[in-house]
CSV table of C-alpha atoms and ligand atoms in Angstrom, one decimal:
chain,number,residue,atom,x,y,z
B,1,MET,CA,140.8,137.2,64.4
B,2,SER,CA,140.8,135.2,60.9
B,3,ARG,CA,138.6,133.2,59.5
B,4,LEU,CA,138.6,129.8,59.2
B,5,ILE,CA,138.0,127.7,55.8
B,6,VAL,CA,137.1,124.2,56.9
B,7,ILE,CA,137.3,121.2,54.1
B,8,SER,CA,136.2,117.4,55.0
B,9,ASN,CA,134.5,115.1,52.8
B,10,ARG,CA,131.4,115.6,54.4
B,11,VAL,CA,129.9,119.0,55.7
B,12,ALA,CA,127.5,118.4,58.8
B,13,ASP,CA,124.2,120.8,58.5
B,14,LEU,CA,125.1,123.5,60.8
B,15,ASN,CA,121.4,123.5,61.6
B,16,LYS,CA,121.2,120.3,63.3
B,17,ASN,CA,123.3,120.3,66.5
B,18,VAL,CA,121.1,118.1,68.2
B,19,GLN,CA,121.5,115.0,66.3
B,20,SER,CA,125.6,115.7,65.2
B,21,GLY,CA,128.1,114.4,67.3
B,22,GLY,CA,131.0,116.4,68.7
B,23,LEU,CA,132.9,117.0,66.3
B,24,ALA,CA,130.4,118.9,64.1
B,25,VAL,CA,128.9,120.6,67.3
B,26,ALA,CA,133.3,121.7,68.0
B,27,LEU,CA,133.6,122.8,63.7
B,28,ALA,CA,131.2,124.7,63.5
B,29,ASP,CA,131.3,126.7,67.0
B,30,SER,CA,134.3,128.2,65.6
B,31,LEU,CA,132.8,128.1,61.9
B,32,ARG,CA,130.3,130.7,63.8
B,33,LYS,CA,132.9,132.9,66.1
B,34,ARG,CA,134.5,133.6,63.4
B,35,GLY,CA,133.4,133.8,60.3
B,36,GLY,CA,133.9,130.9,57.3
B,37,VAL,CA,133.6,128.3,54.7
B,38,TRP,CA,133.2,124.6,55.0
B,39,MET,CA,133.9,122.8,51.8
B,40,GLY,CA,133.1,119.0,51.2
B,41,TRP,CA,130.8,116.8,48.9
B,42,ASP,CA,127.3,116.7,48.8
B,43,GLY,CA,126.8,113.3,48.9
B,44,GLU,CA,125.4,112.9,45.0
B,45,THR,CA,126.8,110.7,42.6
B,46,ARG,CA,126.1,113.3,38.7
B,47,ALA,CA,127.4,112.2,35.2
B,48,ASP,CA,127.4,116.3,34.7
B,49,ALA,CA,129.5,116.5,39.1
B,50,GLY,CA,132.8,118.1,36.8
B,51,GLU,CA,130.9,121.5,35.1
B,52,ARG,CA,128.5,122.2,37.7
B,53,PRO,CA,129.1,124.9,40.0
B,54,PRO,CA,129.1,124.4,43.5
B,55,SER,CA,126.3,124.7,45.6
B,56,VAL,CA,126.8,127.3,48.0
B,57,LYS,CA,125.2,128.3,51.5
B,58,GLN,CA,124.6,131.4,53.7
B,59,ILE,CA,124.7,130.8,56.9
B,60,GLY,CA,124.6,133.5,59.6
B,61,ASP,CA,128.4,134.9,58.9
B,62,VAL,CA,129.3,130.8,57.2
B,63,THR,CA,129.0,129.9,53.9
B,64,THR,CA,129.1,126.2,53.2
B,65,VAL,CA,130.1,124.8,49.6
B,66,THR,CA,129.8,121.8,48.1
B,67,ILE,CA,130.2,120.1,45.0
B,68,PRO,CA,129.0,116.4,43.8
B,69,LEU,CA,131.3,113.5,42.3
B,70,THR,CA,130.9,111.5,39.5
B,71,ARG,CA,130.2,108.3,39.7
B,72,GLU,CA,133.8,107.4,38.6
B,73,ASP,CA,134.8,109.4,41.9
B,74,TYR,CA,133.0,108.2,43.8
B,75,GLU,CA,134.4,104.1,42.8
B,76,GLU,CA,137.8,105.7,42.6
B,77,TYR,CA,138.4,108.8,45.2
B,78,TYR,CA,135.5,107.6,47.6
B,79,LEU,CA,135.4,103.9,47.5
B,80,GLY,CA,138.1,102.5,46.1
B,81,PHE,CA,141.7,105.1,46.9
B,82,ALA,CA,140.4,106.3,50.6
B,83,ASN,CA,138.3,103.9,52.0
B,84,SER,CA,139.8,100.1,50.3
B,85,VAL,CA,143.2,102.0,50.3
B,86,LEU,CA,144.2,104.2,53.4
B,87,TRP,CA,141.6,103.1,55.9
B,88,PRO,CA,142.2,99.5,56.0
B,89,LEU,CA,146.5,100.3,55.4
B,90,PHE,CA,146.5,103.5,58.5
B,91,HIS,CA,144.4,100.7,60.5
B,92,TYR,CA,147.0,98.4,60.1
B,93,ARG,CA,144.5,95.8,58.0
B,94,LEU,CA,147.2,95.6,55.0
B,95,ASP,CA,145.4,92.0,54.1
B,96,LEU,CA,142.6,94.5,53.4
B,97,VAL,CA,143.7,96.8,50.6
B,98,ASN,CA,143.0,96.4,47.6
B,99,PHE,CA,145.6,98.8,45.4
B,100,GLU,CA,144.5,100.5,41.6
B,101,SER,CA,146.3,102.8,40.3
B,102,ALA,CA,142.6,104.3,38.4
B,103,PHE,CA,141.9,104.4,42.7
B,104,LEU,CA,145.3,107.2,42.8
B,105,GLU,CA,144.1,108.4,40.3
B,106,GLY,CA,141.0,109.4,41.0
B,107,TYR,CA,142.0,110.5,44.3
B,108,ARG,CA,144.0,112.9,42.8
B,109,ARG,CA,141.7,114.2,40.4
B,110,VAL,CA,138.5,115.1,42.9
B,111,ASN,CA,141.1,116.8,45.5
B,112,LYS,CA,142.5,118.6,42.5
B,113,ARG,CA,138.9,119.8,41.8
B,114,PHE,CA,138.7,120.6,46.0
B,115,ALA,CA,141.4,122.6,45.2
B,116,ASP,CA,140.2,124.4,42.1
B,117,VAL,CA,136.6,125.7,43.6
B,118,LEU,CA,137.8,126.2,47.4
B,119,VAL,CA,140.1,128.6,45.8
B,120,ASN,CA,137.9,130.9,45.0
B,121,TYR,CA,136.5,131.1,48.7
B,122,VAL,CA,139.8,132.0,50.1
B,123,GLU,CA,140.7,135.1,51.3
B,124,PRO,CA,144.7,136.2,52.5
B,125,ASP,CA,143.8,136.2,56.8
B,126,ASP,CA,141.6,133.1,56.6
B,127,ILE,CA,143.8,129.9,58.1
B,128,ILE,CA,142.9,126.4,56.5
B,129,TRP,CA,142.0,123.4,58.3
B,130,VAL,CA,141.5,120.3,56.5
B,131,HIS,CA,140.2,117.3,57.8
B,132,ASP,CA,141.1,113.5,57.8
B,133,TYR,CA,142.4,110.7,55.1
B,134,HIS,CA,139.7,111.8,51.9
B,135,LEU,CA,141.7,115.0,51.9
B,136,ILE,CA,145.6,114.5,52.3
B,137,PRO,CA,147.1,116.2,49.2
B,138,LEU,CA,145.0,119.3,49.6
B,139,ALA,CA,147.2,121.9,50.1
B,140,THR,CA,149.6,120.8,48.1
B,141,GLU,CA,147.1,121.0,45.2
B,142,LEU,CA,146.1,124.6,47.3
B,143,ARG,CA,149.8,125.9,47.2
B,144,LYS,CA,150.5,125.0,43.4
B,145,ARG,CA,147.3,127.7,42.8
B,146,GLY,CA,149.1,130.5,44.8
B,147,CYS,CA,147.5,129.6,48.0
B,148,LYS,CA,150.0,131.6,51.2
B,149,ASN,CA,147.4,130.9,53.8
B,150,ARG,CA,148.9,128.9,56.9
B,151,ILE,CA,146.6,125.3,56.1
B,152,GLY,CA,146.5,123.1,58.9
B,153,TYR,CA,145.6,119.5,58.5
B,154,PHE,CA,144.1,117.0,61.4
B,155,LEU,CA,143.5,112.8,61.2
B,156,HIS,CA,141.2,111.4,62.3
B,157,ILE,CA,142.1,107.7,62.0
B,158,PRO,CA,145.3,106.0,63.5
B,159,PHE,CA,148.4,106.8,61.9
B,160,PRO,CA,150.3,103.5,60.9
B,161,PRO,CA,154.1,102.1,61.5
B,162,PRO,CA,156.3,103.4,59.0
B,163,ASP,CA,156.8,99.8,57.7
B,164,ILE,CA,153.3,99.6,57.5
B,165,LEU,CA,152.4,102.9,55.2
B,166,SER,CA,155.5,102.1,53.2
B,167,ALA,CA,154.2,98.2,51.7
B,168,VAL,CA,151.5,100.1,49.3
B,169,PRO,CA,153.2,102.3,46.2
B,170,ASP,CA,153.3,105.9,46.2
B,171,HIS,CA,153.8,105.9,50.1
B,172,LYS,CA,156.7,109.1,50.2
B,173,TRP,CA,154.0,110.6,47.9
B,174,LEU,CA,151.7,110.6,50.6
B,175,ALA,CA,154.5,111.9,53.1
B,176,ASP,CA,154.9,114.7,50.9
B,177,SER,CA,151.6,116.0,50.8
B,178,LEU,CA,151.5,116.0,54.6
B,179,LEU,CA,155.1,118.0,54.6
B,180,SER,CA,152.9,120.5,52.4
B,181,TYR,CA,151.1,121.3,55.4
B,182,ASP,CA,152.3,124.5,58.4
B,183,LEU,CA,150.3,121.9,61.3
B,184,VAL,CA,149.7,118.1,60.8
B,185,GLY,CA,147.3,116.9,63.9
B,186,PHE,CA,147.1,113.5,65.3
B,187,GLN,CA,144.6,112.4,67.5
B,188,THR,CA,147.4,110.3,69.6
B,189,GLN,CA,151.2,110.4,71.5
B,190,THR,CA,151.9,107.0,69.3
B,191,ASP,CA,150.3,108.4,66.3
B,192,LEU,CA,153.2,111.8,66.5
B,193,GLY,CA,155.4,109.1,66.7
B,194,ASN,CA,155.0,106.4,63.8
B,195,PHE,CA,154.8,109.4,61.9
B,196,LEU,CA,157.8,111.5,63.1
B,197,ARG,CA,159.8,107.7,62.7
B,198,TYR,CA,159.0,107.9,58.8
B,199,ALA,CA,160.1,111.7,58.5
B,200,GLU,CA,163.3,110.3,59.6
B,201,GLU,CA,163.4,106.9,58.3
B,202,HIS,CA,162.1,107.1,55.0
B,203,VAL,CA,162.7,111.2,54.4
B,204,GLY,CA,165.6,111.5,56.0
B,205,ILE,CA,165.0,114.7,58.5
B,206,HIS,CA,165.0,115.1,61.9
B,207,PRO,CA,162.5,116.3,63.9
B,208,HIS,CA,163.1,118.8,66.5
B,209,PRO,CA,161.7,117.7,69.8
B,210,ASP,CA,158.8,119.9,69.4
B,211,GLY,CA,157.7,118.5,67.3
B,212,SER,CA,158.9,120.9,63.8
B,213,LEU,CA,159.9,119.6,61.3
B,214,ARG,CA,162.1,121.7,58.0
B,215,PHE,CA,160.9,119.8,54.8
B,216,ARG,CA,161.8,122.0,51.0
B,217,ASN,CA,163.2,124.4,53.4
B,218,ARG,CA,160.4,125.4,55.0
B,219,MET,CA,158.4,125.0,58.7
B,220,VAL,CA,155.5,122.0,59.2
B,221,ARG,CA,155.2,121.4,62.9
B,222,ALA,CA,153.6,117.9,63.8
B,223,ASP,CA,152.3,117.5,67.1
B,224,ALA,CA,148.6,115.5,68.8
B,225,PHE,CA,145.5,116.7,69.4
B,226,PRO,CA,143.3,114.4,71.1
B,227,ILE,CA,139.8,114.9,70.4
B,228,GLY,CA,137.2,115.1,72.6
B,229,ILE,CA,133.2,115.3,72.7
B,230,ASP,CA,130.3,117.8,73.2
B,231,THR,CA,130.5,116.3,77.5
B,232,ASP,CA,128.0,119.3,79.0
B,233,ALA,CA,125.7,118.7,76.6
B,234,PHE,CA,125.7,114.9,76.2
B,235,ALA,CA,125.4,114.6,79.3
B,236,ALA,CA,122.4,116.8,79.9
B,237,ILE,CA,121.1,114.6,76.8
B,238,ALA,CA,121.5,111.4,78.2
B,239,ALA,CA,120.1,112.6,82.1
B,240,GLN,CA,116.2,113.0,80.0
B,241,TYR,CA,115.4,108.7,79.3
B,242,ALA,CA,113.8,108.2,76.4
B,243,ASP,CA,110.7,106.8,77.8
B,244,GLU,CA,111.3,103.2,75.9
B,245,VAL,CA,114.8,103.5,77.2
B,246,GLN,CA,113.9,104.0,81.4
B,247,ILE,CA,110.2,101.3,80.9
B,248,ASP,CA,112.5,98.9,79.4
B,249,ALA,CA,115.9,99.5,82.5
B,250,MET,CA,113.1,99.3,84.9
B,251,ARG,CA,112.1,96.1,83.3
B,252,ARG,CA,115.6,94.8,83.9
B,253,SER,CA,116.0,96.4,87.6
B,254,LEU,CA,113.0,94.3,89.2
B,255,LEU,CA,114.9,91.0,87.0
B,256,ASP,CA,118.1,91.6,89.0
B,257,ARG,CA,119.5,92.2,85.1
B,258,GLN,CA,122.2,94.4,83.9
B,259,GLN,CA,123.1,95.4,80.1
B,260,ILE,CA,126.4,95.7,78.5
B,261,ILE,CA,126.0,98.3,75.6
B,262,GLY,CA,128.7,98.4,72.1
B,263,VAL,CA,128.0,101.1,69.8
B,264,ASP,CA,130.2,101.0,66.5
B,265,ARG,CA,129.6,101.6,62.7
B,266,LEU,CA,129.9,98.0,61.2
B,267,ASP,CA,133.3,98.3,60.3
B,268,TYR,CA,136.1,96.0,60.7
B,269,SER,CA,137.9,98.0,62.7
B,270,LYS,CA,135.7,97.9,65.5
B,271,GLY,CA,136.6,94.2,66.5
B,272,LEU,CA,132.9,93.0,66.8
B,273,PRO,CA,132.9,89.4,66.3
B,274,ASP,CA,136.1,88.7,68.8
B,275,ARG,CA,133.3,91.0,71.3
B,276,MET,CA,130.7,88.8,70.5
B,277,LYS,CA,132.9,86.1,71.4
B,278,CYS,CA,134.0,87.7,74.4
B,279,PHE,CA,130.1,88.0,75.4
B,280,SER,CA,129.5,84.1,74.6
B,281,ARG,CA,133.2,83.0,76.6
B,282,LEU,CA,131.7,85.2,79.1
B,283,LEU,CA,128.8,83.0,80.0
B,284,GLU,CA,131.1,79.8,79.6
B,285,LEU,CA,133.5,80.9,82.3
B,286,TYR,CA,130.8,82.1,84.4
B,287,PRO,CA,127.4,81.2,84.3
B,288,GLU,CA,125.8,83.2,87.3
B,289,HIS,CA,125.2,85.9,84.4
B,290,MET,CA,122.8,83.8,82.1
B,291,LYS,CA,118.8,85.4,82.0
B,292,ARG,CA,121.4,88.1,84.1
B,293,VAL,CA,123.2,90.2,81.7
B,294,SER,CA,122.2,91.0,78.1
B,295,PHE,CA,124.4,92.3,75.2
B,296,LEU,CA,123.1,95.4,73.1
B,297,GLN,CA,125.4,96.0,70.2
B,298,ILE,CA,124.2,98.6,67.8
B,299,ALA,CA,125.6,98.7,64.6
B,300,PRO,CA,124.1,101.1,62.0
B,301,PRO,CA,125.5,100.4,58.5
B,302,THR,CA,128.3,102.0,56.9
B,303,ARG,CA,130.2,102.1,53.2
B,304,GLU,CA,128.1,99.1,52.7
B,305,ASP,CA,130.2,99.0,48.6
B,306,VAL,CA,133.2,98.1,49.7
B,307,ASP,CA,133.5,94.0,49.7
B,308,ALA,CA,135.0,93.7,53.2
B,309,TYR,CA,132.3,95.4,54.9
B,310,ALA,CA,129.8,93.1,52.9
B,311,ASP,CA,131.9,90.2,54.8
B,312,ILE,CA,131.6,91.2,58.1
B,313,ARG,CA,127.9,91.6,57.8
B,314,GLN,CA,127.6,88.5,57.6
B,315,GLU,CA,130.6,87.3,60.2
B,316,LEU,CA,128.3,89.3,62.4
B,317,GLU,CA,125.1,88.1,61.6
B,318,SER,CA,125.8,84.0,61.8
B,319,LEU,CA,127.8,84.7,65.1
B,320,SER,CA,124.9,86.3,67.0
B,321,GLY,CA,122.5,83.5,66.0
B,322,ALA,CA,125.0,81.1,66.5
B,323,ILE,CA,125.3,82.7,70.2
B,324,ASN,CA,122.6,83.2,70.6
B,325,GLY,CA,120.9,80.2,69.3
B,326,ARG,CA,122.5,78.1,72.3
B,327,PHE,CA,122.3,80.1,75.5
B,328,ALA,CA,118.2,81.8,74.8
B,329,ASP,CA,115.7,80.7,76.4
B,330,PHE,CA,112.2,82.1,76.4
B,331,ASN,CA,112.3,85.4,78.3
B,332,TRP,CA,115.5,86.0,77.7
B,333,THR,CA,118.1,87.1,74.9
B,334,PRO,CA,121.7,87.3,75.5
B,335,ILE,CA,122.7,89.4,72.0
B,336,ARG,CA,120.3,91.7,70.6
B,337,TYR,CA,122.1,93.5,67.4
B,338,ILE,CA,120.5,96.2,65.7
B,339,HIS,CA,121.5,96.8,62.6
B,340,ARG,CA,120.1,100.7,61.5
B,341,SER,CA,120.8,103.6,63.3
B,342,VAL,CA,119.9,104.9,66.7
B,343,PRO,CA,119.0,108.7,67.2
B,344,ARG,CA,120.9,110.0,69.0
B,345,ASP,CA,119.4,111.4,72.2
B,346,LYS,CA,117.9,107.4,72.8
B,347,LEU,CA,121.6,106.2,72.0
B,348,ALA,CA,122.9,108.8,75.0
B,349,ALA,CA,119.7,106.9,77.2
B,350,LEU,CA,120.8,103.4,76.3
B,351,TYR,CA,124.9,104.1,77.3
B,352,ARG,CA,123.2,105.5,81.3
B,353,VAL,CA,121.2,102.8,81.7
B,354,SER,CA,124.0,99.8,80.6
B,355,ARG,CA,126.0,98.7,83.5
B,356,VAL,CA,128.9,97.6,81.3
B,357,GLY,CA,130.6,99.7,77.7
B,358,LEU,CA,132.2,97.6,75.4
B,359,VAL,CA,134.1,99.1,73.3
B,360,THR,CA,136.7,96.9,71.5
B,361,PRO,CA,138.0,98.8,68.1
B,362,LEU,CA,141.2,96.4,67.1
B,363,ARG,CA,142.8,100.0,66.0
B,364,ASP,CA,141.4,103.1,66.6
B,365,GLY,CA,141.7,107.1,65.8
B,366,MET,CA,140.1,108.2,69.5
B,367,ASN,CA,136.9,106.3,69.3
B,368,LEU,CA,134.6,109.0,70.5
B,369,VAL,CA,132.1,106.4,71.2
B,370,ALA,CA,134.3,105.7,74.5
B,371,LYS,CA,134.2,108.7,75.7
B,372,GLU,CA,130.1,109.0,75.1
B,373,TYR,CA,129.2,106.3,77.8
B,374,VAL,CA,131.4,107.8,80.2
B,375,ALA,CA,130.0,111.4,80.0
B,376,ALA,CA,126.5,109.6,80.2
B,377,GLN,CA,126.5,108.0,83.4
B,378,ASN,CA,124.7,108.7,86.4
B,379,PRO,CA,127.9,109.9,88.4
B,380,ASP,CA,126.4,108.1,91.7
B,381,ASP,CA,125.8,104.9,90.1
B,382,PRO,CA,128.0,104.8,87.5
B,383,GLY,CA,128.3,102.1,85.0
B,384,VAL,CA,132.5,100.8,83.9
B,385,LEU,CA,133.6,101.5,80.5
B,386,VAL,CA,135.7,98.6,79.5
B,387,LEU,CA,138.5,99.9,76.9
B,388,SER,CA,140.9,98.5,73.9
B,389,LYS,CA,144.1,99.4,74.0
B,390,PHE,CA,144.0,100.0,70.7
B,391,ALA,CA,141.7,102.5,71.2
B,392,GLY,CA,143.5,105.9,71.0
B,393,ALA,CA,141.3,106.9,74.0
B,394,ALA,CA,143.2,104.8,75.7
B,395,GLU,CA,145.7,107.2,76.6
B,396,GLU,CA,143.6,108.9,77.9
B,397,LEU,CA,141.3,107.3,79.4
B,398,THR,CA,143.9,105.4,81.7
B,399,ASP,CA,140.6,104.4,84.4
B,400,ALA,CA,138.8,102.7,82.9
B,401,LEU,CA,139.7,98.7,82.6
B,402,ILE,CA,142.4,98.3,79.4
B,403,VAL,CA,142.3,95.8,77.8
B,404,ASN,CA,143.8,94.0,74.0
B,405,PRO,CA,140.2,92.9,71.3
B,406,TYR,CA,142.3,89.9,70.9
B,407,ASP,CA,142.9,88.0,73.7
B,408,ILE,CA,139.3,87.1,74.6
B,409,ASP,CA,139.7,84.8,77.6
B,410,ALA,CA,141.0,88.5,79.3
B,411,MET,CA,137.7,90.6,78.5
B,412,ALA,CA,135.5,88.1,79.1
B,413,GLU,CA,137.0,88.1,82.7
B,414,ALA,CA,137.5,92.1,82.5
B,415,VAL,CA,133.7,92.3,81.8
B,416,HIS,CA,133.5,90.0,84.8
B,417,GLN,CA,134.9,92.3,87.2
B,418,ALA,CA,133.0,95.3,85.5
B,419,LEU,CA,129.5,93.2,86.2
B,420,MET,CA,131.1,92.9,90.0
B,421,MET,CA,132.7,96.4,90.1
B,422,PRO,CA,131.7,97.3,94.0
B,423,LEU,CA,129.9,100.5,94.1
B,424,GLU,CA,132.9,103.3,95.4
B,425,GLU,CA,135.3,101.8,92.4
B,426,ARG,CA,132.5,102.5,90.2
B,427,ARG,CA,132.3,105.7,91.2
B,428,ARG,CA,136.1,106.8,92.1
B,429,ARG,CA,137.1,105.5,88.5
B,430,HIS,CA,134.6,107.5,86.4
B,431,ALA,CA,135.0,110.8,89.0
B,432,ALA,CA,138.5,110.0,87.0
B,433,LEU,CA,137.2,109.5,83.6
B,434,PHE,CA,135.0,112.6,83.6
B,435,ASP,CA,137.7,114.5,85.0
B,436,ARG,CA,139.6,114.1,82.2
B,437,ILE,CA,136.6,114.2,78.7
B,438,LYS,CA,135.0,117.4,80.8
B,439,ARG,CA,138.5,118.9,80.4
B,440,ARG,CA,139.7,117.8,77.1
B,441,ASP,CA,135.9,118.6,75.3
B,442,ALA,CA,135.7,119.3,72.0
B,443,LEU,CA,135.8,123.1,72.8
B,444,ALA,CA,139.3,123.1,73.8
B,445,TRP,CA,140.2,121.0,71.0
B,446,GLN,CA,139.4,122.8,68.6
B,447,ARG,CA,140.9,125.9,70.5
B,448,SER,CA,144.0,123.7,70.8
B,449,PHE,CA,144.6,122.9,67.0
B,450,LEU,CA,143.6,126.7,65.9
B,451,SER,CA,145.9,128.8,68.2
B,452,THR,CA,148.6,125.9,67.5
B,453,LEU,CA,148.5,126.9,63.7
B,454,GLU,CA,147.8,131.2,64.6
B,455,SER,CA,151.2,130.7,66.3
B,456,LEU,CA,152.7,129.4,63.4
B,457,THR,CA,154.5,131.9,60.7
B,458,ALA,CA,152.4,131.8,57.3
B,459,THR,CA,154.0,129.3,55.3
B,460,ASP,CA,156.1,131.1,52.4
B,461,ALA,CA,156.5,128.3,50.1
B,462,ASP,CA,156.7,128.9,46.7
B,463,ALA,CA,153.6,127.4,44.7
B,464,ALA,CA,155.3,123.7,44.6
E,501,GDG,C1,136.2,108.2,63.2
E,501,GDG,C2,137.7,107.6,64.1
E,501,GDG,C3,138.0,109.0,65.6
E,501,GDG,C4,127.5,105.2,66.3
E,501,GDG,N1,126.2,104.3,65.9
E,501,GDG,C5,125.3,105.5,65.9
E,501,GDG,C6,125.7,106.7,66.1
E,501,GDG,N2,126.9,106.8,66.5
E,501,GDG,C7,128.0,107.8,66.7
E,501,GDG,C8,128.6,107.3,67.3
E,501,GDG,C9,129.8,108.6,67.6
E,501,GDG,C10,129.7,108.3,66.4
E,501,GDG,O1,129.0,107.9,65.8
E,501,GDG,C11,131.7,106.9,66.6
E,501,GDG,O2,132.6,108.4,66.0
E,501,GDG,P1,133.9,106.9,67.2
E,501,GDG,O3,134.9,108.1,67.0
E,501,GDG,O4,132.9,106.0,67.7
E,501,GDG,O5,133.4,105.9,65.1
E,501,GDG,P2,133.8,107.1,63.4
E,501,GDG,O6,133.1,106.9,63.1
E,501,GDG,O7,135.2,105.5,63.5
E,501,GDG,O8,135.7,108.1,64.0
E,501,GDG,C12,137.4,107.4,65.1
E,501,GDG,C13,136.4,110.1,65.0
E,501,GDG,O9,136.4,110.3,63.4
E,501,GDG,C14,136.5,111.7,65.5
E,501,GDG,O10,137.8,112.0,65.3
E,501,GDG,O11,137.5,109.4,67.0
E,501,GDG,O12,138.5,107.2,65.5
E,501,GDG,O13,137.6,106.3,63.4
E,501,GDG,O14,129.9,109.7,67.8
E,501,GDG,O15,127.7,108.0,69.0
E,501,GDG,N3,124.8,108.1,66.1
E,501,GDG,C15,123.8,108.0,66.4
E,501,GDG,N4,123.5,106.2,66.1
E,501,GDG,C16,123.9,105.7,65.7
E,501,GDG,O16,122.8,103.8,66.1
E,501,GDG,N5,123.1,109.3,65.8
């Protein structure tokens, strides 16, 4: 079996499995089995970042290699091109794209630095797996440095329709960069379809029915690999209630109250303001839920140095304040909004004691919270998942209540239906959902991606 080289913007701590998500666990598992290297940014900014040697750690057969960035790199590559151009663009939010040519230069510069460092750790038979929108040009840079290995790429976020992608300068360069991989993986059939349509309409390539494309005399394979979670492990953590969560749940049960839960990084793609409006609408349409149902939204901060994130934070604080001001009573707080991170075991327990999981992104690559909510439920008395049709997870989790996150009245109706759903229907839906996330878990995801990559013949491309 070939060694595996993983490259992602950040590297997970391989010694901390319990607190990290399914992705880190799945990647760490295959790295341990095959041996290999995980490379990424160490999260630090330093003036001499370009000259410093990487920090290298050995854990069994796995080497982690991390490098710092300069302040300029951080602003242009991370905050700039990755999070102010690609993130909004790929989430269909052209209105939030802030394109500056310095951002693109910074993005190229950091990808070159990653390639300069990485080539020192690659052996001829290794397979290379590059992750996410921060590192799209990495294969081209590695090829330029003589790397002939099989290189796969997985995009964790959506891939937009051709018309949206073509609104940014250099979209052709982005597509060429993706086409320099041997395998390009997407979360959903929708994303795959958008990519193949772009290749056809803007590059003039006609994809084969199996998703292979001939580009500059070599074959590229594109396919959908929906990511999963570590289902069994997460279900087991959820079953061990954290004490304080259990006490809170018992108090609610004595008062015959239900809880709705939302868990998201505080990001404009997650549809949080509309979700709060939906809860307010629920109370207007169905006043019987007044004092009976509360909404717990956990929204830890993220990318606070990008302006669009400060705006959404302000909007949410004012919305939750207004809704609580309007509906609260001395012994009932309608919305509890927590703007900080909660430990993973407590999160699992909170999912389990919540009758409704409200997952309503405006656009999402997959959305692991939807899968975690299902995994955490008690199969004998499960809660109901209300899921946006624009989350990648909706392609698989068809037994959830699927909603349009832009239609606030319809979302409120779906939440009401979830709160009133008879036990038998809850069980039936949950069993179907659980079966799906168990079969397609994080391990199955990485196995299927890596076996497809290994089945491809190594590239014979000369340095581009
Ligand atoms: C990207 C794509 C795709 C959240 N709050 C807390 C916390 N979390 C954890 C959740 C979940 C993870 O963060 C979020 O994952 P998502 O998939 O929902 O969303 P993104 O962060 O946007 O991830 C997405 C994913 O990549 C994987 O490919 O599904 O579409 O956007 O695991 O539980 N964890 C803890 N405390 C919190 O307060 N411990």
